[in-house]
Structures are given as C-alpha cells and as structure tokens.
Coordinates of C-alpha atoms and ligand atoms in Angstrom, one line a residue:
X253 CA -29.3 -25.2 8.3
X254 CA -26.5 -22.6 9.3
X255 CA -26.4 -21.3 12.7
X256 CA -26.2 -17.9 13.3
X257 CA -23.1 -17.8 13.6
X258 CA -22.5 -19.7 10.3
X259 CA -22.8 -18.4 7.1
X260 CA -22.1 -19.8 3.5
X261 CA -21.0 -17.2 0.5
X262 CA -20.2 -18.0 -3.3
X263 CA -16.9 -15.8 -2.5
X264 CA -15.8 -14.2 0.5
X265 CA -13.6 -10.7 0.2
X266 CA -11.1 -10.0 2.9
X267 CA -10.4 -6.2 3.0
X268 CA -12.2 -3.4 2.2
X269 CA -10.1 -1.0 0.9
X270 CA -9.1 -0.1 -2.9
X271 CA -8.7 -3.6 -4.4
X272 CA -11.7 -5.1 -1.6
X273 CA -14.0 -2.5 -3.4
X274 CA -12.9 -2.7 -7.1
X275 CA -13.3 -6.7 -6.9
X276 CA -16.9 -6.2 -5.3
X277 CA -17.8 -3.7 -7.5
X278 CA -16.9 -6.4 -10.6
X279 CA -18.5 -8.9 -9.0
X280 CA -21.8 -7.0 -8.8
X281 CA -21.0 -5.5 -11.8
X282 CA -20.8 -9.0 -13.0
X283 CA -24.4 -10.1 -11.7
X284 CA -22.6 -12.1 -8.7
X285 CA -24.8 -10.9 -6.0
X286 CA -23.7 -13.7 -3.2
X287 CA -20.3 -12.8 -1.6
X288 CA -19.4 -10.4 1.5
X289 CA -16.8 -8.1 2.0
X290 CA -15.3 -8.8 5.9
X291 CA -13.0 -5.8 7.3
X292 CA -11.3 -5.7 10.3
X293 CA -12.1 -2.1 10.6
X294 CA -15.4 -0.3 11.2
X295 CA -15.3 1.6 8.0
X296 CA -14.2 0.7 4.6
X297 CA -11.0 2.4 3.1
X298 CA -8.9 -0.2 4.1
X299 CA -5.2 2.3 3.9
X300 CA -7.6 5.5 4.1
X301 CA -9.2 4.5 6.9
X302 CA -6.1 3.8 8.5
X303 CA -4.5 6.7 7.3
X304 CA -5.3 10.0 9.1
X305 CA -2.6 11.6 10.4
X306 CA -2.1 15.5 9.4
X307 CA -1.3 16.0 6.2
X308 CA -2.1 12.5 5.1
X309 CA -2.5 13.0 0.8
X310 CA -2.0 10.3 -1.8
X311 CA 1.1 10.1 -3.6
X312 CA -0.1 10.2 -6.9
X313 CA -1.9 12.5 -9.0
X314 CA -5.6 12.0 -8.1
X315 CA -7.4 11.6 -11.3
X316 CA -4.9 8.0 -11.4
X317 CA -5.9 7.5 -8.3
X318 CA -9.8 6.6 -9.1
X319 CA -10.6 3.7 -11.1
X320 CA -11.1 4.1 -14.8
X321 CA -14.2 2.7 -14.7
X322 CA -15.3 5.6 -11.5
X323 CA -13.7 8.7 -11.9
X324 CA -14.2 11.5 -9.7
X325 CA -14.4 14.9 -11.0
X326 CA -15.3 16.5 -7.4
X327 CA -11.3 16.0 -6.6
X328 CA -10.5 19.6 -4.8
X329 CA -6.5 19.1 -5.9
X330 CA -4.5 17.5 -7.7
X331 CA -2.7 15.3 -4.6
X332 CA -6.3 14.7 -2.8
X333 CA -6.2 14.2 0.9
X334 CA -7.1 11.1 2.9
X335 CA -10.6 12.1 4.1
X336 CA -11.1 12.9 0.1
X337 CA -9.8 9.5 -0.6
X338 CA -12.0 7.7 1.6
X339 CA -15.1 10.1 0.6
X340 CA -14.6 8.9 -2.9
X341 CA -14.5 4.9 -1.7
X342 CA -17.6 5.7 0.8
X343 CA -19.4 7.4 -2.1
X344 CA -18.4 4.8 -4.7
X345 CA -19.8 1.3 -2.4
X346 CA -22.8 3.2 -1.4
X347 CA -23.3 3.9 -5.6
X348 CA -22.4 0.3 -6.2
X349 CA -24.4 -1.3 -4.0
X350 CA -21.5 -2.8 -1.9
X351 CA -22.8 -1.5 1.8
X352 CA -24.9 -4.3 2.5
X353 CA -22.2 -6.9 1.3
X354 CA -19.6 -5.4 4.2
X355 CA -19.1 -7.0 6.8
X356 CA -17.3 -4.4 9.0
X357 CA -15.6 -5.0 12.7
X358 CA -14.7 -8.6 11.8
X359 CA -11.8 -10.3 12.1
X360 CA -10.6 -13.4 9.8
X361 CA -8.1 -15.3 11.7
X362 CA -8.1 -18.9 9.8
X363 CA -8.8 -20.2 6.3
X364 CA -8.5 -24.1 5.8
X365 CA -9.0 -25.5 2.5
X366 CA -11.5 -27.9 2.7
X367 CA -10.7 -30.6 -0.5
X368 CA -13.9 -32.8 0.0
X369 CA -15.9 -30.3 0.2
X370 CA -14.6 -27.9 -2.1
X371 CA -14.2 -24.5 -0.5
X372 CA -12.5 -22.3 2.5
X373 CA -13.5 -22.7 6.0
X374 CA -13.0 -19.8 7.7
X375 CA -13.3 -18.7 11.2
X376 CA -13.6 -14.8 12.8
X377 CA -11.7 -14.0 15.8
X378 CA -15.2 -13.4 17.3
X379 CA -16.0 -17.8 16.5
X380 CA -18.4 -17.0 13.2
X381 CA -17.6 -19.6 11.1
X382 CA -17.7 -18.8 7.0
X383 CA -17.9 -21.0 3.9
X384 CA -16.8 -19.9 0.5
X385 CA -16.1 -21.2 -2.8
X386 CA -13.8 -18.3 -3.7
X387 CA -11.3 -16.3 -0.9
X388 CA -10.5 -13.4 -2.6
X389 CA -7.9 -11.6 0.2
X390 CA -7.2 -7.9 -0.5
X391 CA -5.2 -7.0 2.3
X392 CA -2.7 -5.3 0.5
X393 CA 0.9 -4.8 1.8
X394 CA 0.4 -1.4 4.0
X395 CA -1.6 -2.9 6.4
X396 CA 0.3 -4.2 10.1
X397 CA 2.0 -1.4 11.3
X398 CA 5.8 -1.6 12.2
X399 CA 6.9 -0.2 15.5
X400 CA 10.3 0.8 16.1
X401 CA 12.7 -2.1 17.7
X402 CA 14.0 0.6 20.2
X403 CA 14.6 -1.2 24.4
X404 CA 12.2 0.7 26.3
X405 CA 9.7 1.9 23.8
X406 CA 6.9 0.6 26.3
X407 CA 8.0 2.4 28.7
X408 CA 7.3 5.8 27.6
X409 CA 5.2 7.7 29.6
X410 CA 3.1 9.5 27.3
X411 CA 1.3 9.3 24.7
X412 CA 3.0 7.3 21.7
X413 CA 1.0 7.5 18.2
X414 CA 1.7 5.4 14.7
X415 CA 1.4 7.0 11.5
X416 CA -0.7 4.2 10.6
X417 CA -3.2 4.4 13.7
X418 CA -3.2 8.1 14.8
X419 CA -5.4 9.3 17.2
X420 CA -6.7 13.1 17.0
X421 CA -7.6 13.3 20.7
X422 CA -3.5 13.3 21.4
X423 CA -2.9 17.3 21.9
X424 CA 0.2 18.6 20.1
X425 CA -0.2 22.4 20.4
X426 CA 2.9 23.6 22.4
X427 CA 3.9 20.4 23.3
X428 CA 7.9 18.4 22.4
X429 CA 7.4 16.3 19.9
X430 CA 9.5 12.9 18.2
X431 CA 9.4 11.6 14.9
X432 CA 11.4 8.9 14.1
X433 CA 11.3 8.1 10.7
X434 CA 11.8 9.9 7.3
X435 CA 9.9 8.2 4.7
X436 CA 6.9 9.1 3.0
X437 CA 4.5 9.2 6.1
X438 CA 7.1 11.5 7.8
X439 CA 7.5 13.8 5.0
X440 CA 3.7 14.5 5.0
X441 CA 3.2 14.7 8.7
X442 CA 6.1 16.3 9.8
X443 CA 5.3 19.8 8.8
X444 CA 1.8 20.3 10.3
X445 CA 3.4 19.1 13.3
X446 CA 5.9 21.7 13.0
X447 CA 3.9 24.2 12.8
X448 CA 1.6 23.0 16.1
X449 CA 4.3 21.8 18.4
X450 CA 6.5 24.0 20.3
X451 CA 9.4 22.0 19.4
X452 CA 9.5 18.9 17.2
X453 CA 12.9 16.2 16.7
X454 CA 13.0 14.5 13.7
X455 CA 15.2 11.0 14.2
X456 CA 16.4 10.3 10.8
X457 CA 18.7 6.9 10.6
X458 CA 18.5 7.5 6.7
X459 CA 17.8 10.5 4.0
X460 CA 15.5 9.9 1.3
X461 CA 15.3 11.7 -2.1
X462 CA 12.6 14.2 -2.2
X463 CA 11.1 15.5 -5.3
X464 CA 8.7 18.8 -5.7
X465 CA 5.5 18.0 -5.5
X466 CA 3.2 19.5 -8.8
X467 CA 0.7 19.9 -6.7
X468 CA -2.2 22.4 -7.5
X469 CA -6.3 23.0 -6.6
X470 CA -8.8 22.1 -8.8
X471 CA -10.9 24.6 -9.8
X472 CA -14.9 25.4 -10.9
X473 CA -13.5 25.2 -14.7
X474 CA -11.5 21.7 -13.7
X475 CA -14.2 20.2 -12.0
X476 CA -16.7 21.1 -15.1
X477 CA -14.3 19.9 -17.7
X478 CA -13.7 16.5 -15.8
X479 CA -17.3 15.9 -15.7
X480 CA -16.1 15.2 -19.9
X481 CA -15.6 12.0 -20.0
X482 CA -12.8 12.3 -23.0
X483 CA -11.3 14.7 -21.0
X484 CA -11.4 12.7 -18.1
X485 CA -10.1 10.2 -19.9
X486 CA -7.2 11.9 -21.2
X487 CA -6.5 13.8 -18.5
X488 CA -6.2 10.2 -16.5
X489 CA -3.8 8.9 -19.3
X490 CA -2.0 11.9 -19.3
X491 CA -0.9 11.4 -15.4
X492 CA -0.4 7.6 -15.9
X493 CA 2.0 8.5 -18.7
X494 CA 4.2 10.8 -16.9
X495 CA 4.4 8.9 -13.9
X496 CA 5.6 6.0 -16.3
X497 CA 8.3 8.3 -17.4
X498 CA 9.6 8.7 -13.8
X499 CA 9.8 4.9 -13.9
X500 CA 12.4 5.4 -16.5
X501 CA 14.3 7.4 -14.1
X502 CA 15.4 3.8 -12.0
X503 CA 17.1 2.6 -15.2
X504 CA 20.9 3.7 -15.0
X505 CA 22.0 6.0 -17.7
X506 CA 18.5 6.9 -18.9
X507 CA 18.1 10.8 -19.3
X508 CA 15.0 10.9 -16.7
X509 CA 17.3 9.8 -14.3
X510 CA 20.0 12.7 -14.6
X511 CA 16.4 14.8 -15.0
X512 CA 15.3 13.3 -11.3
X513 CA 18.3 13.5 -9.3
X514 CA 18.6 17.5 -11.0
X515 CA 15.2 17.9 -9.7
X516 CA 16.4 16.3 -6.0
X517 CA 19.6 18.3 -6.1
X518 CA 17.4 21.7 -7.2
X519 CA 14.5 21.2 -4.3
X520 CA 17.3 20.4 -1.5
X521 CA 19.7 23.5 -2.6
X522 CA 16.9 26.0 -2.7
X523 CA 14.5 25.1 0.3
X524 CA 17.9 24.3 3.0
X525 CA 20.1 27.3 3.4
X526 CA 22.2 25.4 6.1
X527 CA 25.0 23.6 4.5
X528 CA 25.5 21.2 7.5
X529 CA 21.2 20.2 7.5
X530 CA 21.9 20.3 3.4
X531 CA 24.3 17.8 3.9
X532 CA 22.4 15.3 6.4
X533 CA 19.2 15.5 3.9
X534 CA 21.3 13.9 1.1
X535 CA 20.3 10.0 0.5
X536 CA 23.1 7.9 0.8
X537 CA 21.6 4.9 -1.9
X538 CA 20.6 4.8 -5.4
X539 CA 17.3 7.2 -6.2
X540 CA 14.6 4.9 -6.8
X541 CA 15.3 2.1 -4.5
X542 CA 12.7 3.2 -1.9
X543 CA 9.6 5.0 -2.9
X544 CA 10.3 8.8 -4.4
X545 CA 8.9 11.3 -1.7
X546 CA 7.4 14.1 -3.4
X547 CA 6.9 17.3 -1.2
X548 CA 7.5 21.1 -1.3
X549 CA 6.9 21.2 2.4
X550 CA 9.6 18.7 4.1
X551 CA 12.9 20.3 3.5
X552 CA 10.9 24.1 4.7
X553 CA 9.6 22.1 8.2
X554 CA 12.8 20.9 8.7
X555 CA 14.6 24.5 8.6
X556 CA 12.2 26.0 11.2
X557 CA 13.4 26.7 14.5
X558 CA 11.1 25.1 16.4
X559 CA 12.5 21.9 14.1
X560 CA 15.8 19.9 14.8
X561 CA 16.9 16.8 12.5
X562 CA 19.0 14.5 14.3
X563 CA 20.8 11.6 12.7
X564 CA 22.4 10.2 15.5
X565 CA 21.0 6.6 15.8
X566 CA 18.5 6.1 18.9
X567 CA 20.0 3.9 21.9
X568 CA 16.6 3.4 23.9
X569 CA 13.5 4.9 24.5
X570 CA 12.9 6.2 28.1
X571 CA 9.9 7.3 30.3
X572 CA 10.2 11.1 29.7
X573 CA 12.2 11.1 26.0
X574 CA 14.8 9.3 23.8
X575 CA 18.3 8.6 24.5
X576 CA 20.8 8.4 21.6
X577 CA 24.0 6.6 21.0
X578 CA 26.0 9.5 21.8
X579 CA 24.8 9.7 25.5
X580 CA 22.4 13.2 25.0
X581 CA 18.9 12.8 26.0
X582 CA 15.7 14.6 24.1
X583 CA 13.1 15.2 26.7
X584 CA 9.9 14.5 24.8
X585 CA 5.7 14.6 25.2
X586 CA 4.7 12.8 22.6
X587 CA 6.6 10.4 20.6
X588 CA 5.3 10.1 16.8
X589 CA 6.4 6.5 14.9
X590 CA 6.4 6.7 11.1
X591 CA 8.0 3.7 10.7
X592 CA 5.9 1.9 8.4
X593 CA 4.5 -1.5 7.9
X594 CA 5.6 -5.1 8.0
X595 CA 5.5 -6.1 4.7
X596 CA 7.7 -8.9 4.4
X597 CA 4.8 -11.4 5.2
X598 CA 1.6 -10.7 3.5
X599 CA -1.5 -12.1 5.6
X600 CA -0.1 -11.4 8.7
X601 CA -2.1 -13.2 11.7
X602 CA -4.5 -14.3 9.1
X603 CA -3.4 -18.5 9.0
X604 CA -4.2 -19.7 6.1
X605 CA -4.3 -23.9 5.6
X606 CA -3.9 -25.1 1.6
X607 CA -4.2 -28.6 0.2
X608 CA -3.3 -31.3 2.9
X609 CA -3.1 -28.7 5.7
X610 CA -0.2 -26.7 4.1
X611 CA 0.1 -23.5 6.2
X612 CA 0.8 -20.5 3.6
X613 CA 3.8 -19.4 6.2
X614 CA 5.6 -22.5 5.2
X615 CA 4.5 -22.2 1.2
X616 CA 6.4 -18.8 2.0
X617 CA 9.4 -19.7 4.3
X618 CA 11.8 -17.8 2.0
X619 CA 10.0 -15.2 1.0
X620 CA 6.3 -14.3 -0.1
X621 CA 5.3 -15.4 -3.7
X622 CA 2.6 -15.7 -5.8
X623 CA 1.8 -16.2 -9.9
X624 CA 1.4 -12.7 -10.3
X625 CA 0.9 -11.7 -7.1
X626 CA -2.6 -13.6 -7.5
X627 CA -2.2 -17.0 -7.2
X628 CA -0.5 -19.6 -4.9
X629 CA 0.6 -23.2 -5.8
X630 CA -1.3 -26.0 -3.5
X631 CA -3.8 -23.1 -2.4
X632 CA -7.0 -23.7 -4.9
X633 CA -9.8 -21.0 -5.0
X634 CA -7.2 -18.7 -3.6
X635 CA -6.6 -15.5 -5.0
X636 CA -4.8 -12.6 -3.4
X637 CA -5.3 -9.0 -4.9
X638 CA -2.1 -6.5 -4.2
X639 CA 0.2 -9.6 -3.5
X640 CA 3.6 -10.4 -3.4
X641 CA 5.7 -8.4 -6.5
X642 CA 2.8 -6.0 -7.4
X643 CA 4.0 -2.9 -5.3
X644 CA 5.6 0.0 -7.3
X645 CA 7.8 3.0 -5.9
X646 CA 6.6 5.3 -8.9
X647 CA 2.6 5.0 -9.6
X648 CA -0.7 4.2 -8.8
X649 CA -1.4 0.6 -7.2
X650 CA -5.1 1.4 -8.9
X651 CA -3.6 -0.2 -12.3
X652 CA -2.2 -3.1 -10.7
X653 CA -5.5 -3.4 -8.9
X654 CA -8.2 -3.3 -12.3
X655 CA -6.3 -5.7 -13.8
X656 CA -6.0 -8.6 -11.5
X657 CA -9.5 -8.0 -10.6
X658 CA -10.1 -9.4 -14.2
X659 CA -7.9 -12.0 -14.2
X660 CA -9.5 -13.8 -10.9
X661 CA -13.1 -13.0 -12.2
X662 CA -11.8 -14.9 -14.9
X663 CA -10.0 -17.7 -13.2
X664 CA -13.4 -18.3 -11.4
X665 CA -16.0 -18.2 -14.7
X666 CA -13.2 -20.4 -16.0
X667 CA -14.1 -23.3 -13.6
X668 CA -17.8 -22.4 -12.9
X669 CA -18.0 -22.8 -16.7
X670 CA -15.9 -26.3 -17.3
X671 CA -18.1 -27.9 -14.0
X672 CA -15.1 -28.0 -12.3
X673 CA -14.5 -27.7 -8.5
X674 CA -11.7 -25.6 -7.7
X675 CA -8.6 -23.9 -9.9
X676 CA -4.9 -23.9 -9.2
X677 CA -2.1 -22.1 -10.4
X678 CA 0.9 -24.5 -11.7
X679 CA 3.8 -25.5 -9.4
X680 CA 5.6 -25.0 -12.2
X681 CA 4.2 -22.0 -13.7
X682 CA 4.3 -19.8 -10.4
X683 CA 8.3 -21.2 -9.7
X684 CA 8.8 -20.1 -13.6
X685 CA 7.2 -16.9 -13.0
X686 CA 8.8 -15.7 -9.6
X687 CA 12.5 -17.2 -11.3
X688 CA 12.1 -14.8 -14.4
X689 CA 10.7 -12.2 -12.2
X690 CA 13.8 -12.3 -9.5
X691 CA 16.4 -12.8 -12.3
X692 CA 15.4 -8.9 -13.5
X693 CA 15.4 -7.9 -10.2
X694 CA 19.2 -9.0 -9.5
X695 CA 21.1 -5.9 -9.9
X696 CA 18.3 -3.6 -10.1
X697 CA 18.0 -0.6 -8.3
X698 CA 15.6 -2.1 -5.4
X699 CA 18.8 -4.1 -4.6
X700 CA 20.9 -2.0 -3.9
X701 CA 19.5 -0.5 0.2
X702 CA 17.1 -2.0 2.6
X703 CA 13.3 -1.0 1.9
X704 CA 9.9 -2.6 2.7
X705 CA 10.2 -3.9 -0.6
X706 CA 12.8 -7.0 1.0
X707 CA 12.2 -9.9 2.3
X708 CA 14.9 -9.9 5.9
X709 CA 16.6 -13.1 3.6
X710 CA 17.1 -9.6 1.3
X711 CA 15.1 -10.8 -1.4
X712 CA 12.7 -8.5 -2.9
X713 CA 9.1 -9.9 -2.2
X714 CA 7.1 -6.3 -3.2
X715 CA 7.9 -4.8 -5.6
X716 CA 7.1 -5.5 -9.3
X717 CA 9.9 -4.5 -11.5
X718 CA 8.3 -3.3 -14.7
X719 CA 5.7 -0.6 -15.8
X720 CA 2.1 -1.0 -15.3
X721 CA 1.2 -1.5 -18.7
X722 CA 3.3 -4.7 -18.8
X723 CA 1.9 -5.5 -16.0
X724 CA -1.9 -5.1 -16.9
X725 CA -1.2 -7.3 -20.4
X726 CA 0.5 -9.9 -18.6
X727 CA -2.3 -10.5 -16.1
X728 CA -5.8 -9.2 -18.1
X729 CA -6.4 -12.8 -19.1
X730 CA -5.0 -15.8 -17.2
X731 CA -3.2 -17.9 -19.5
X732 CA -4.6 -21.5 -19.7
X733 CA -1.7 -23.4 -19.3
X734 CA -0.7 -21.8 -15.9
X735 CA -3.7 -22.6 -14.1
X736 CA -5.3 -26.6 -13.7
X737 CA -8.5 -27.5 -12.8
X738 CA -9.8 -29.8 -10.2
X739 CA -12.0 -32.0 -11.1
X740 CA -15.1 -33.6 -9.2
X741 CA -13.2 -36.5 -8.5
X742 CA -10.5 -34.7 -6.5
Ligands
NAP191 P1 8.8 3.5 5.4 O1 8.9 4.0 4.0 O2 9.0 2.1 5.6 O3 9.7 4.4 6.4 C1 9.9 4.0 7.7 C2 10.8 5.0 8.3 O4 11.1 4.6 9.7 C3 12.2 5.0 7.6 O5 12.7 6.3 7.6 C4 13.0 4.1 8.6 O6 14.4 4.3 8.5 C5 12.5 4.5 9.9 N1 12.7 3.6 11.0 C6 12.1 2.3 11.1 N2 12.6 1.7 12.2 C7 13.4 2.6 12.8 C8 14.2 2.6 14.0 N3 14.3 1.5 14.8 N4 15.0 3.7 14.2 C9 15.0 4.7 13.4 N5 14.3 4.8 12.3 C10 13.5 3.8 12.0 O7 7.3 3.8 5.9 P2 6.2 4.9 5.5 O8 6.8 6.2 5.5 O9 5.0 4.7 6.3 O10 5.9 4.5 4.0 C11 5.6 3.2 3.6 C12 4.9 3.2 2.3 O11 3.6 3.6 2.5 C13 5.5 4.2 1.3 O12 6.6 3.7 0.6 C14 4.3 4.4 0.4 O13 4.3 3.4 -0.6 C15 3.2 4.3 1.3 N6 2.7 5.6 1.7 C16 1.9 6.2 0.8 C17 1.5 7.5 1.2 C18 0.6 8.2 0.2 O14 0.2 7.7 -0.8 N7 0.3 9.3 0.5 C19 1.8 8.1 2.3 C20 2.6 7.4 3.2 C21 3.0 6.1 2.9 P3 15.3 3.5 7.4 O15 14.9 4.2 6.1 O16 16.7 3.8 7.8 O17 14.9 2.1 7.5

C-alpha cells in the first residue's frame, strides 16, 4: 500500500495554468477521472497568477483568449486584465470539476522513467513521491523569471520587484523609481507607475516597435450578444483572423508589413513631440523579430515629466541607485526588473531522467526540441504542452494549446488501446521535424536580433514559424509513423 506520502495517478499534470487546465478539462471531459494537477503555486493561473503587476492585460484580443470550447461573455474589454484572466481560469476549473484534482504548493523537482515498470517516478521538493503512467508537463515557456546580470544588483538597499513576482505591499506613491527593461511587461507597467511615482527612469538597452492598441470596453449589448453562441463564435474567428494577418506583416515585402511599420511610425510621431525621445524610441531590428507591443499608453508615460528614458547601458547596480557607463548615478527607491524569463531551457530545475537515465538537459545540450513541441525522443509517456517551437510573437498561445491537448489525448488512447506500455516519438521523426522546422527559420525575421525566442548558441528554440492554423492541422492527429509503441516485453 502507498504511504502517505506516496501516491499513484493514471497521469500526472505539471502546471496549472492555461494549457495545465485545458488538458484536465479534456481529460475529464474524456471520462479520465484519475490524474492530478501539481502547481508550484498556491493558485492556479499558472502566468496569471504570476502576473500582477499594474496594468498587467493580455496581449491579445480576449474573446481569442478563452478556449473555443469555454468562452466568456462576461469579458469587461476587449484586452481583459490579469485578475479577469485568472477569474475566467478560477471560474472555468471550479465549472470543470478540476479543484479537487490540484494539487497546489508543490513542487516537482525529478521525473525518472521507470522502463520495468512502465511509468514516471517522481519526487516533490517536499519528499512525496508520485507514480504516473502519463507526465503531461505544461509549464510553458514564461515561467523562471530572468533577473538582470548587472554587479551589485544584491546589493541594493531597497526594495527590488520582478515583473513576474510583484508584490503590492512595495509603496510607489512619491517615491524614485527604475525600470530596466522595455519589452511588453514594461510597456504595460510603466505608465501606472508613472503616474504614482514622483519620478520614474526607464533603462532602455533596446527600442521595441509599438503598435496602437484597439482596445475598447465591452458593453451591456456586447456582453448580451456574446452570450450567442454564433456570434461568439464569429466574433472569436473574426480576432483569430486578423491577428493572422499581422502574421503576414514578418514576411518581407508583404503589404501588411509596410501597413505595420506605418502604423509604428504613425503612433511614435503623434504620441512623442520631442524629436531627440522620438529618435531613442525607434527599434533598431527588423519589426517582428521580438513580440509586437501594442499600447496607446507607453510612448504618453514616457513624455511625462515625472518620466526620463535613458539608453545609456547600466555599469552596476549600487545600494542607493544605478550607475551607468557614462559615470552619472540615478539615486533610486525602488528598482522595478522587467526583464523577462529564461526561456532558453524549458523545465528549468525540474530534472527529468528518460530511457537508461538520459537527463532531458543532455537530450537538449544544443538547444530545446521536441516533435511538435510535444514529444521527446528516448522520453516515453512524456508529453510537454507549450514546448519548444510553439511560441508566437503575433497571437494567442490558446490555439497552440487546444490542439496539442488532442494530439497527446490521442497518443495515450493510442497505446491504452493496442495493450501497449508506453509511446515514443521517432528519433528520426523528431530530428526530421526540428531539421524542416529550422531550415524555415534560417533567414527569417526571428533571426535577425537577440529575443527569448534563441537559444545563447543563437538558435531559435521558441518560436513556431508558421500560422496557427498550420499549426493546429499538423498536430490534431498524431501521425502513426512518427510515434512507436513499446511493447510488454520492453
Ligand atoms: P522581454 O520581452 O524578454 O524583455 C526583457 C527586457 O529587459 C528587454 O527590454 C531587455 O533588453 C531588458 N533587459 C534584460 N536584461 C537587461 C540588462 N541586463 N540590462 C538592461 N536591460 C535588460 O520580457 P517581457 O517584457 O517580460 O516579455 C516576455 C514575453 O512575455 C513577451 O514577449 C510576451 O510574449 C509575454 N508577455 C505577455 C504579456 C501579455 O500577454 N499581456 C505581458 C507581458 C509579457 P533587450 O531587449 O536589449 O534584451
């Protein structure tokens, strides 16, 4: 008999954000009642929980943002905000029955294959041990965040937040205030804090393109139409066709494009007045090689007077402020990172041992990779959900999510059904796969800055290079060939 702190599960789900909740929704949906749902955190939300600085919103239009299987029609605007997110995910496990399958607070920190036995052995920082069949891990890429590698950042004497792990208690009325950073965190933090702080620097090593935001709040007469589920439904198709048309916009020469950087050009001429600020806020690389920031507020923070951007690069952080390259010294309160995630190695602190012992790091010296993002070669009963080459700089990671949901639900009836023991993606299909997939991305758009999308070898490990759609049909229904099956005499 297990001990209490031993448990066995048909599959275990690590992460409970978007894609954690979609595959346990399926799952139940799918009359698979024995699996749990372990998060690190003490709420589910996974991003959204982590999420909560001022002015957090999604990036997306909401009604792409909720799955097509639960739409919301309560969404108070079009760009809902992070506590709106996470009500919608809070709402949605409590309506799927998912609450008593989390396990929140818990930390996996190992996963060893066990090939006799014929599941994962894993083990919570805490010593619970778990046994599964399937390891579904749904971390996605935004999880870990990155702190700046600035000497001294230890040392600063007071308090120092992450976008990723903010902490409301930290006053900012009146007070001097750092951001380093400009990406898409910054741009949606920056101006509440510009309107709080007495004054705020904004440490910018590069500008990003910035596109208006079409953001609006939904109405009585919205909320009662998207309680139609054809409207719903068309109104959801609508956004995820647009948003497929700013994809088109990465392709040189395309029409979009010229339409996109018009757009940039448009928003930076008439919300800067000062030539010199104009001039710093213009991206030096390719629009569309980092993710598109869409905000009417950024460029309108920055030209406050409270607000200074500074692009000289930081020299070291010190007790009372920053010092820059150039010798001057900003005399700071609080200092504010937005410097975003490590991303170049999925599963971060979470060691996971394949066939014969194989340590995942070592599966992914030169780079994360994965059959789809899904599946790894020499790691059976594996599937990871938001994986390596499924990140997009242009839409919602909701119809990346849906779709590999299906594709591991299958990959598992596939073996239940044969009697098998455990499924594996091809050696050879995942290498085929990844070569096809890298040979597009060679001279693309992503390859032409640094991003979170690279590996530090330079290769891109995140980001998928075509549309959704393509996407969604490639992965729907795992193709048979790809995949082997162990048998019982393994
Ligand atoms: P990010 O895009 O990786 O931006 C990090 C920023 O920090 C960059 O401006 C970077 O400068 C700067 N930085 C890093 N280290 C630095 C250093 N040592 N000195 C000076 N500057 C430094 O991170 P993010 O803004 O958190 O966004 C990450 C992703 O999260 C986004 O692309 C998006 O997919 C997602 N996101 C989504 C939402 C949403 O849906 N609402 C909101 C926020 C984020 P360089 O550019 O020069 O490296």
């Amino acid at each position: 008999m297990d001990s209490p702190h031993e448990s066995r599960h048909r599959v275990v789900v690590l992460g409970a954000g978007m894609s954690g909740l979609c595959m346990g929704i399926r799952l139940k949906r799918g009359g698979i009642d024995d699996f749990v749902i372990v998060e690190k955190q003490p709420g589910l939300g996974g991003t959204w929980w982590d999420t909560r600085y001022p002015g957090a919103q999604v990036d997306v239009p909401a009604p792409a943002y909720a799955f097509s299987f639960a739409p919301n029609p309560d969404w108070s605007r079009r760009f809902a905000d992070a506590a709106e997110i996470q009500s919608y995910q809070q709402a949605l496990a409590g309506r799927e029955g998912l609450l008593p399958h989390l396990r929140l607070g818990e930390t996996l920190v190992e996963a060893c294959w066990d090939e006799a036995a014929a599941e994962w052995r894993l083990r919570t920082a805490a010593g619970a041990t778990l046994h599964a069949r399937w390891l579904v891990c749904s971390t996605g890429p935004l999880s870990p965040p990155r702190w700046p590698d600035l000497p001294g950042l230890d040392r600063f004497a007071g308090p120092r937040l992450h976008s990723a792990r903010w902490d409301d208690a930290v006053p900012i009325e009146g007070r001097r205030v750092g951001v380093i950073g400009t990406g898409s965190s910054a741009a949606q933090l920056v101006p509440p804090l510009a309107r709080k702080a007495a004054r705020l620097v904004v440490f910018q090593r590069s500008a990003n393109w910035v596109l208006p935001r079409l953001d609006r709040r939904y109405h009585a007469l919205d909320r009662w139409l998207a309680r139609r589920p054809a409207y719903a439904r068309l109104v959801r198709r609508g956004w995820v066709g647009v948003l497929e048309q700013v994809r088109r916009g990465f392709d040189d020469g395309h029409p979009m494009r010229f339409l996109l950087h018009s757009l940039a050009h448009g928003l930076r001429h008439a919300q800067v007045r000062d030539p010199a600020l104009r001039a710093a806020l213009a991206p030096r690389y390719p629009l569309g090689c980092r993710r598109l920031i869409f905000s009417n507020t950024y460029y309108p923070a920055l030209a406050r007077p409270n607000v200074q951007l500074d692009t000289t690069p930081i020299a070291a952080v010190e007790p009372d402020g920053l010092r820059l390259a150039d010798g001057r010294g900003h005399p700071l309160d609080v200092l504010v990172c937005a410097t975003g995630f490590d991303t170049a190695r999925p599963l971060a602190g979470f060691a996971v041992h394949g066939l014969g012992g194989r340590h995942l790091d070592d599966a992914w010296a030169e780079g994360a990779q994965a059959h789809h993002g899904i599946s790894v070669a020499g790691f059976p009963n594996l599937f990871l959900l938001l994986g390596p080459n499924t990140a997009t700089g242009h839409t919602s990671t909701l119809l990346f999510i849906e779709p590999a949901v299906e594709h591991v639900l299958a990959c598992m009836a596939r073996t239940e059904a044969a009697g098998a023991r455990a499924i594996e993606v091809r050696a050879e299909a995942m290498a085929a796969h990844n070569a096809a997939l890298q040979a597009r991305l060679v001279g693309s758009v992503w390859s032409r800055c640094h991003s979170w999308y690279r590996a530090g070898n330079g290769r891109i490990v995140a980001l998928f290079p075509g549309s959704a759609a393509e996407y969604a049909a490639a992965v729907r229904v795992p193709r048979e060939h790809d995949y082997r099956l162990h048998d019982g005499a393994a």
